[in-house]
Structure formats: C-alpha cells, structure tokens
Coordinates of C-alpha atoms and ligand atoms in Angstrom, one line a residue:
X1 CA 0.0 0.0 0.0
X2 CA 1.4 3.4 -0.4
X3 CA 1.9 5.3 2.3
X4 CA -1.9 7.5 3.1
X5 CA -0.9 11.3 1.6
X6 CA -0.9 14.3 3.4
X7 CA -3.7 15.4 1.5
X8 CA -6.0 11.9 2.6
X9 CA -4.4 12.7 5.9
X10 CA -6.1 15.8 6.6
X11 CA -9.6 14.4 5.4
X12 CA -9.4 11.7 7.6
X13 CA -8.3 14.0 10.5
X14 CA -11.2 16.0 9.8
X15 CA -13.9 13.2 9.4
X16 CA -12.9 11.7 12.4
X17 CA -13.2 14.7 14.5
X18 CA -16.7 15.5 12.9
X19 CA -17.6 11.9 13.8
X20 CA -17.0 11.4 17.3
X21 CA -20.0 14.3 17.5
X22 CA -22.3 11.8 15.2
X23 CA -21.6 9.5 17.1
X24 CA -22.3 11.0 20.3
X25 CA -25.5 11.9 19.0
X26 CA -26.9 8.9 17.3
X27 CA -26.4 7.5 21.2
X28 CA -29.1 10.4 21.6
X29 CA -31.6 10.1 19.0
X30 CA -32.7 6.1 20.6
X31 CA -33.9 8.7 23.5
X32 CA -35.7 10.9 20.9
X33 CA -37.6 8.0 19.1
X34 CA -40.6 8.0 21.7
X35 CA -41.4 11.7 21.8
X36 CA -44.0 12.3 18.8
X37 CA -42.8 14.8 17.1
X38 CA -39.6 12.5 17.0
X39 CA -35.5 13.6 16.6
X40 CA -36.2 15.2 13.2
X41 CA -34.4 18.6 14.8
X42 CA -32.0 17.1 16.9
X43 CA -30.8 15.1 13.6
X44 CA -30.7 18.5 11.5
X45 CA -28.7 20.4 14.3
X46 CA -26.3 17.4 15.0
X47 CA -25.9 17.5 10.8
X48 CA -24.9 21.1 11.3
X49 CA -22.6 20.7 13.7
X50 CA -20.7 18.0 11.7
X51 CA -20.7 20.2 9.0
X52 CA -19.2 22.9 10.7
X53 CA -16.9 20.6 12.3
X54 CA -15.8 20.1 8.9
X55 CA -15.3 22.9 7.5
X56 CA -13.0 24.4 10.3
X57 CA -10.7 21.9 10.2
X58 CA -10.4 21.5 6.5
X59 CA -10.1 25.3 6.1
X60 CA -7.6 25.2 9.0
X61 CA -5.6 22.3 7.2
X62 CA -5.7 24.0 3.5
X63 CA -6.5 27.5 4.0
X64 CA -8.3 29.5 1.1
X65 CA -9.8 26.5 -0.6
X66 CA -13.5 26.7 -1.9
X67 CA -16.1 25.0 -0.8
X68 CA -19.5 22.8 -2.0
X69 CA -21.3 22.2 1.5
X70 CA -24.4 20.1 1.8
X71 CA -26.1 22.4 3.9
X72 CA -23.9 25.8 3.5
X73 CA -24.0 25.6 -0.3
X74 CA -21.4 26.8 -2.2
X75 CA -18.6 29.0 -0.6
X76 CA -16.1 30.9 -2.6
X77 CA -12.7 30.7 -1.0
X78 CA -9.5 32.9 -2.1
X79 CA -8.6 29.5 -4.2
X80 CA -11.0 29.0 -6.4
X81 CA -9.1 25.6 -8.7
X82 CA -9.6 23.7 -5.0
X83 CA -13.0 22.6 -3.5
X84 CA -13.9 20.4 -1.2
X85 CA -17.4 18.8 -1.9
X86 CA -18.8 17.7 1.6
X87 CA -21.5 15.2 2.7
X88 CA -21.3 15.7 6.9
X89 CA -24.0 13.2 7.1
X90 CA -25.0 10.3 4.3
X91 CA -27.8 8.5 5.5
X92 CA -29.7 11.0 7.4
X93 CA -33.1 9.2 7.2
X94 CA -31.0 5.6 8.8
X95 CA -29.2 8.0 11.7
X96 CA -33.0 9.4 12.3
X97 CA -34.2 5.9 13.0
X98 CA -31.4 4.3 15.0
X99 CA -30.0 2.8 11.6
X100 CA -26.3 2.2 12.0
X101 CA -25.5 3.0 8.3
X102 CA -24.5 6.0 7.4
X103 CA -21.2 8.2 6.9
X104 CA -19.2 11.4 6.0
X105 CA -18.2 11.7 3.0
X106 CA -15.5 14.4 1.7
X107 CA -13.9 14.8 -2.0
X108 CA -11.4 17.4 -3.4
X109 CA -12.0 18.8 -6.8
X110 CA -9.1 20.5 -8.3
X111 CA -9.6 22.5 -11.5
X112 CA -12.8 20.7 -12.1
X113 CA -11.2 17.3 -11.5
X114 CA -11.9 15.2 -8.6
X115 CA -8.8 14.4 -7.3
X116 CA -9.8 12.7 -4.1
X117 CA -12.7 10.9 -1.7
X118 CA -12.6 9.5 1.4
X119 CA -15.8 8.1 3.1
X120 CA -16.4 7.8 6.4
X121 CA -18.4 5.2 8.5
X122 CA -18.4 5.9 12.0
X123 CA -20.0 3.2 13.5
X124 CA -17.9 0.2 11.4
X125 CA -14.9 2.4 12.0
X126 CA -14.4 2.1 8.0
X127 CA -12.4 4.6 6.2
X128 CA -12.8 3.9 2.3
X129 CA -10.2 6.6 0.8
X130 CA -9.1 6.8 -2.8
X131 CA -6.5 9.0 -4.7
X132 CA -6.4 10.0 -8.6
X133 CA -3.7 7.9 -9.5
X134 CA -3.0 6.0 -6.5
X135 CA -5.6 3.2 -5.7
X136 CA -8.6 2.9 -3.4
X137 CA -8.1 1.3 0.0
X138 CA -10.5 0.7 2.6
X139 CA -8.6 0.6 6.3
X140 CA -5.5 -0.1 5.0
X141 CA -6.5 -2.6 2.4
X142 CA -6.5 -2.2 -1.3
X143 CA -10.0 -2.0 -3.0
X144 CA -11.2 -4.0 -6.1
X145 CA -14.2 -3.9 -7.7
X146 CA -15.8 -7.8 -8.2
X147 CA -14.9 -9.3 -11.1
X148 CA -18.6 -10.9 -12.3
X149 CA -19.2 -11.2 -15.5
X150 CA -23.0 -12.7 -15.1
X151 CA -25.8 -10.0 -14.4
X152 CA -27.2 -13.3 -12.7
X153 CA -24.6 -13.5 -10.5
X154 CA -24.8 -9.9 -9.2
X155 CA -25.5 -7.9 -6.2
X156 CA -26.8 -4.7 -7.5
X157 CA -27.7 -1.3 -4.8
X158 CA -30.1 1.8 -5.5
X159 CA -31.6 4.2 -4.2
X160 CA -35.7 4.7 -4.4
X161 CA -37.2 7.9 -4.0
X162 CA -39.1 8.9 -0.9
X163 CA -41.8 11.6 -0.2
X164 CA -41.7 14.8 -2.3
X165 CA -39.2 13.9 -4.6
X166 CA -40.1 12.6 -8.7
X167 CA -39.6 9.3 -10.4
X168 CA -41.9 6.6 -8.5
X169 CA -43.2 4.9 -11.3
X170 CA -39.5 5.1 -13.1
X171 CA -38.3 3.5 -10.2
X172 CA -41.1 0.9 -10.1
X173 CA -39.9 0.0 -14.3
X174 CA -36.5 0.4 -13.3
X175 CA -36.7 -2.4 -10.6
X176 CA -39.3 -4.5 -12.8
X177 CA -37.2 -5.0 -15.6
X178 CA -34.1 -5.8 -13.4
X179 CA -35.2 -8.1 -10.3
X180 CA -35.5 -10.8 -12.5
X181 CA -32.0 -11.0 -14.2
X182 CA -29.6 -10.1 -10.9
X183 CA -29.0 -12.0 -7.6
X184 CA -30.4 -9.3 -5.7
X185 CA -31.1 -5.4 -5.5
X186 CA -30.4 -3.3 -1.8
X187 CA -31.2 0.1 -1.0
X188 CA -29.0 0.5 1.8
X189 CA -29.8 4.3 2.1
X190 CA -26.6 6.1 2.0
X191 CA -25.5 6.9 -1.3
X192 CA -21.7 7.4 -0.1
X193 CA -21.4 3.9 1.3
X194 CA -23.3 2.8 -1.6
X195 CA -20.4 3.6 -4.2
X196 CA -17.6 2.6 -1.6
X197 CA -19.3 -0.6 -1.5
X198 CA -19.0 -1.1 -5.5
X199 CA -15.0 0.2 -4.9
X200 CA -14.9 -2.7 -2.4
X201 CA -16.5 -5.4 -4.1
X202 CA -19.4 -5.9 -1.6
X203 CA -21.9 -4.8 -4.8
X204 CA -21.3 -5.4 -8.3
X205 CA -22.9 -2.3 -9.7
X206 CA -25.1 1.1 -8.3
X207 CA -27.5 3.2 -9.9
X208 CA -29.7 6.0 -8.7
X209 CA -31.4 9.3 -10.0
X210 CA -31.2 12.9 -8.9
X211 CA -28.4 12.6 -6.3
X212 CA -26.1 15.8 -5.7
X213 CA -22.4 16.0 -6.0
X214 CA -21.9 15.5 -2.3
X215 CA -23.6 12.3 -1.9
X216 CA -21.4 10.9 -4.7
X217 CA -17.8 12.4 -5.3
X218 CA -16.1 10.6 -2.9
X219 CA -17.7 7.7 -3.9
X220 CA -16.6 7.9 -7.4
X221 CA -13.0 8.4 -6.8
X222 CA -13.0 5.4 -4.9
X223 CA -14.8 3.2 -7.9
X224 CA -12.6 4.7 -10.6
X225 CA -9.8 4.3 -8.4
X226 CA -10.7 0.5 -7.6
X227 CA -10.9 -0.6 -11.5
X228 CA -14.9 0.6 -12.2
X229 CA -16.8 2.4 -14.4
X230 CA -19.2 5.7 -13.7
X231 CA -21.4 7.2 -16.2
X232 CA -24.9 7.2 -16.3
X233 CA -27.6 5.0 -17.1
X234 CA -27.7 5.6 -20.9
X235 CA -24.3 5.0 -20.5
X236 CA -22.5 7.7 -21.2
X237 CA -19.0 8.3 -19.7
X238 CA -17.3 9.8 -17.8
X239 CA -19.6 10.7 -15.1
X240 CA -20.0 14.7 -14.8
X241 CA -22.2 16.7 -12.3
X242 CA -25.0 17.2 -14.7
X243 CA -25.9 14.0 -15.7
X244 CA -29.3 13.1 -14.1
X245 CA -28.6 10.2 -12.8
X246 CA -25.3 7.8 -11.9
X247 CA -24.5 4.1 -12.3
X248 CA -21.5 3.1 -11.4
X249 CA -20.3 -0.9 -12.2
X250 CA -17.5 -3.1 -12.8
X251 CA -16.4 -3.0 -16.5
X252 CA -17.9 -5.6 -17.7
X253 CA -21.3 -4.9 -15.8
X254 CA -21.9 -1.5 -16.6
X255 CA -23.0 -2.2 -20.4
X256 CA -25.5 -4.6 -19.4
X257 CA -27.3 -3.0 -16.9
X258 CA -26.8 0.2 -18.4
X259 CA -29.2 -1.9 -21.3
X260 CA -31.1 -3.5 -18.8
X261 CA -32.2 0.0 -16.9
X262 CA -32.9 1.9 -20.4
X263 CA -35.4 -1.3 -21.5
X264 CA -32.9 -2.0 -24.4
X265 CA -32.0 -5.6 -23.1
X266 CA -34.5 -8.5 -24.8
Ligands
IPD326 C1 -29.4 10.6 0.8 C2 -28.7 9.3 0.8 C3 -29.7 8.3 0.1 C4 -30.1 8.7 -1.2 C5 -30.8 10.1 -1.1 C6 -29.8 11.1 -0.5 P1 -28.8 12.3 2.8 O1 -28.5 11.6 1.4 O2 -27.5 9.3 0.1 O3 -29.1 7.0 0.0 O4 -31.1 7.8 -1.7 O5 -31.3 10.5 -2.3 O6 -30.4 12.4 -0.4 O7 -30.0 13.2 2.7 O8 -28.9 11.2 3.8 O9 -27.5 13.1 3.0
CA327 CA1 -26.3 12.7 1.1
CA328 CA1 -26.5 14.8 4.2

C-alpha cells in the first residue's frame, strides 16, 4: 500500500473529528424516538454541527480552498481551482431511526477534477479513501471492484425515491425490468457507502437518479480508483455533475445494466 498522503491525511483528521460528534448523537436520538414529534431537529442540528466541524478543520488544514457544503451551499474561498465537496451526514433518514448505516463523505475537486474521496463510516470504524492515481483502500487494504461477469450472479444497490421527490413509477420499471435478471437489488440508504461498496467489491454495480455532488464524489474516486466504471444509465462516460442520474459498475457490468435500466435488453 502506499503510504496514506498528506492530503488523505487531513480528510481523515477532519472526518474523524466530525464523527465522534455523530456518534455522540446517534447514542441520543434512541432517546428521541418516543417523543411524537420524533429527533427530526435534533438530527438536523447534529448534521450542522458536523458540518461545521468540517469545514473548520479543512479550512484550518488548507486555508483559502473553496467549498461545496451540503447544507452551507457553495462557498467561494481565495482559491478558487480547489473545493472540497462535503457530505457531513450520508444517510440521514438511517441516523434518524437508529439505523447504524451512514457516513461522511468528503472529496477534493481541483480545476474541475476530482482528485480525491474519502468516506467515512463511524460506526464500522471504515475509512474507504481513494486518490487519482494512486488506488482505493478501505482501512489499509487495497480495493477492487468484483470481477462478475453474469448479471445473474450480481448484487446490484439503489436508491428509491421517498416523499416529495419525482420518479416513482420510473423506479417501479427500473426495478421490474431488473429483479428478475440479478441476484439481488439493496437500498442501503446512503448513497456514499453505496459507491464505496461497488469500490470494495461488496456490490457489483449502483445506480440511482437525482443525487447531488456531495452524496457521490467521494464515492466515485473510490470506484474509478478500484478498477470501475461511472457514467450514467444511458451509458454515457465519464460521469460529470450534470448528468441526471449515476450508475457506477465493474467494467464488464456496466454495459448490461446500463441496457437493462434503459429497456434496451430482450
Ligand atoms: C441521501 C442518501 C440516500 C439517497 C438520497 C440522498 P442524505 O443523502 O444518500 O441514499 O437515496 O437521495 O439524499 O440526505 O442522507 O444526506
Ligand atoms: Ca447525502
Ligand atoms: Ca446529508
């Protein structure tokens, strides 16, 4: 393994800082469950304060770089070819339920290029990091995507749309026309940890519409990084910002159930 960079060292530094406050307060939000109105705001502030958490120290680490904040939006800084794209909490709708799945996620983009991920699950004590150029590891281990060939043979994540957002019944074709040819289909609920699993080989292939760039540039450092494709589901490549929707697969996954998705498969 080559020795973790200063730069993946300062992401870490900063997402394990943020975390021991989300961790603090997912002990909390079991309390919160049997009140009625429930730990909606509890969860929102303890998002905030991760956020925060992470923007000090990353701004304390690089000073003057830009930032893309889930909740803070984007914030010009006196660099403007460096942003960090930041995710304080991945899985907010799991952490709001006592649902031990969810992470931080954190990517650099330099000039438009992301550069660098690193995701964040507090409660496996996983770090999934990746580097342009120099692999994807997950806690010191090197990260492959699987090596299935057979759409039959694979383990496939989403995401499905909840209340207020668009795209039930595209959901409902999507998942019709692919239960049938894979080995299974999860919606794990944390888009982050979603794409780190395809990195580590845990799923063969994601998909999902409508995310934002801070639910997924980690992630896709870490598949390019591990040997996979991202692009979209018509298939088109590389994967940029405004596409409308990601799927991310080993190579030789990504044709068929880019094919599969889009209805073009017999
Ligand atoms: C959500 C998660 C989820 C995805 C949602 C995202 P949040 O992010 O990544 O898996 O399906 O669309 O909004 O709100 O928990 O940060
Ligand atoms: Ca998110
Ligand atoms: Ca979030």
């Amino acid at each position: 393994m080559p020795p973790q960079s200063a730069l993946i060292n300062v992401m870490e530094k900063a997402a394990r800082k943020a975390a021991r406050g989300l961790r603090r307060d997912f002990g909390e939000v079991e309390n919160l469950q049997v009140s009625r109105k429930g730990p909606a705001d509890f969860v929102s502030a303890a998002d905030l304060r991760a956020e925060e958490v992470l923007r000090e120290e990353l701004e304390r680490a690089r000073p003057g770089y830009s930032f893309l904040l889930e909740e803070q939006g984007q914030i010009d800084g006196a660099d403007k070819t460096h942003r960090w794209i930041v995710d304080p909490l991945d899985g907010t709708t799991n952490f709001l339920h006592g649902l031990a799945h969810f992470a931080i996620s954190i990517a650099l983009e330099r000039e438009g290029q992301l550069v660098a991920g690193l995701v964040f699950d507090p409660i496996k004590d996983e770090t999934f990091w990746g580097e342009k150029g120099k692999g994807a590891f997950v806690n010191g281990h090197r990260l492959r995507v699987t090596a299935r060939i057979d759409l039959s043979d694979a383990l496939i994540a989403t995401g499905i749309p909840f209340r207020g957002q668009q795209g039930h019944e595209r959901t409902t074709g999507e998942l019709s026309a692919l239960t049938h040819r894979v080995a299974g289909i999860r919606r794990f609920g944390s888009a982050s940890l979603d794409l780190a699993y395809v990195a580590a080989g845990r799923f063969d292939g994601f998909w999902e519409h409508g995310l934002q760039p801070w639910d997924i540039a980690a992630g896709i450092v870490l598949v390019r990084e591990a040997g996979g494709l991202v692009g979209d589901i018509e298939g088109r490549q590389p994967y940029t910002f405004n596409l409308k929707n990601i799927l991310a697969a080993n190579e030789p996954l990504f044709t068929p159930l880019s094919r599969a998705l889009t209805g073009k498969a017999p």
